[in-house]
Amino acid sequence: GDVYILDLGQDLYYWCGAECNEFEKVAALNYAVNVKNQQRFGKSNLNYPQDMGGDCEANFWKALSGS
């Protein structure tokens, strides 16, 4: 399983595959939080498409597929 961070500037998306391990989850989340807080000075949104569902998940897949 894999973990993905999709960086769209204002929006960061954190996605965990079904079979990723805890190390992968923690490392990717730490990276995403660091980007949000250090590089974007807390001004970007960190989204969790799997947990938030709805528009958040639709926006993730739309951006990932390029449509």
mmCIF file of C-alpha atoms in Angstrom:
data_model
loop_
_atom_site.group_PDB
_atom_site.id
_atom_site.type_symbol
_atom_site.label_atom_id
_atom_site.label_comp_id
_atom_site.label_asym_id
_atom_site.label_seq_id
_atom_site.Cartn_x
_atom_site.Cartn_y
_atom_site.Cartn_z
ATOM 1 C CA GLY A 1 0.000 0.000 0.000
ATOM 2 C CA ASP A 2 1.096 3.520 -0.680
ATOM 3 C CA VAL A 3 0.579 6.954 0.813
ATOM 4 C CA TYR A 4 0.185 10.003 -1.403
ATOM 5 C CA ILE A 5 0.476 13.717 -0.825
ATOM 6 C CA LEU A 6 -1.046 15.779 -3.600
ATOM 7 C CA ASP A 7 0.196 19.369 -3.418
ATOM 8 C CA LEU A 8 -2.044 21.880 -5.173
ATOM 9 C CA GLY A 9 -0.648 24.959 -3.484
ATOM 10 C CA GLN A 10 -3.564 26.178 -1.381
ATOM 11 C CA ASP A 11 -4.773 22.597 -0.858
ATOM 12 C CA LEU A 12 -2.728 19.590 0.261
ATOM 13 C CA TYR A 13 -4.315 16.147 0.111
ATOM 14 C CA TYR A 14 -3.135 13.223 2.270
ATOM 15 C CA TRP A 15 -4.253 9.803 1.017
ATOM 16 C CA CYS A 16 -3.408 6.407 2.552
ATOM 17 C CA GLY A 17 -3.738 3.197 0.594
ATOM 18 C CA ALA A 18 -5.547 0.326 2.273
ATOM 19 C CA GLU A 19 -2.383 -1.690 2.872
ATOM 20 C CA CYS A 20 0.132 1.000 3.856
ATOM 21 C CA ASN A 21 1.910 0.488 7.158
ATOM 22 C CA GLU A 22 2.004 2.820 10.153
ATOM 23 C CA PHE A 23 5.513 4.059 9.349
ATOM 24 C CA GLU A 24 4.383 5.193 5.886
ATOM 25 C CA LYS A 25 1.298 6.908 7.318
ATOM 26 C CA VAL A 26 3.224 8.784 10.002
ATOM 27 C CA ALA A 27 6.108 9.789 7.729
ATOM 28 C CA ALA A 28 3.779 11.146 5.037
ATOM 29 C CA LEU A 29 1.568 12.964 7.526
ATOM 30 C CA ASN A 30 4.616 14.564 9.158
ATOM 31 C CA TYR A 31 5.807 15.684 5.739
ATOM 32 C CA ALA A 32 2.415 17.147 4.813
ATOM 33 C CA VAL A 33 2.108 18.983 8.135
ATOM 34 C CA ASN A 34 5.622 20.355 7.672
ATOM 35 C CA VAL A 35 4.772 21.661 4.199
ATOM 36 C CA LYS A 36 1.611 23.268 5.549
ATOM 37 C CA ASN A 37 3.223 24.873 8.588
ATOM 38 C CA GLN A 38 6.766 25.660 7.444
ATOM 39 C CA GLN A 39 6.519 26.261 3.714
ATOM 40 C CA ARG A 40 3.001 27.703 3.570
ATOM 41 C CA PHE A 41 3.071 29.338 7.020
ATOM 42 C CA GLY A 42 -0.185 27.590 7.981
ATOM 43 C CA LYS A 43 -2.103 29.176 5.111
ATOM 44 C CA SER A 44 -2.888 26.045 3.123
ATOM 45 C CA ASN A 45 -5.557 23.438 3.828
ATOM 46 C CA LEU A 46 -4.604 19.878 4.714
ATOM 47 C CA ASN A 47 -7.376 17.585 3.482
ATOM 48 C CA TYR A 48 -8.055 13.922 4.210
ATOM 49 C CA PRO A 49 -10.227 12.805 1.260
ATOM 50 C CA GLN A 50 -10.948 9.321 2.605
ATOM 51 C CA ASP A 51 -12.243 10.676 5.914
ATOM 52 C CA MET A 52 -13.900 13.861 4.634
ATOM 53 C CA GLY A 53 -15.584 12.345 1.569
ATOM 54 C CA GLY A 54 -17.949 14.424 -0.547
ATOM 55 C CA ASP A 55 -16.475 17.369 -2.440
ATOM 56 C CA CYS A 56 -13.070 16.886 -0.830
ATOM 57 C CA GLU A 57 -12.733 13.387 -2.230
ATOM 58 C CA ALA A 58 -14.155 14.416 -5.620
ATOM 59 C CA ASN A 59 -11.672 17.318 -5.835
ATOM 60 C CA PHE A 60 -8.784 14.977 -4.987
ATOM 61 C CA TRP A 61 -9.652 12.528 -7.762
ATOM 62 C CA LYS A 62 -10.376 15.313 -10.241
ATOM 63 C CA ALA A 63 -6.984 16.933 -9.626
ATOM 64 C CA LEU A 64 -5.182 13.600 -9.720
ATOM 65 C CA SER A 65 -6.740 12.568 -13.017
ATOM 66 C CA GLY A 66 -6.313 15.995 -14.568
ATOM 67 C CA SER A 67 -9.944 16.293 -15.613
#
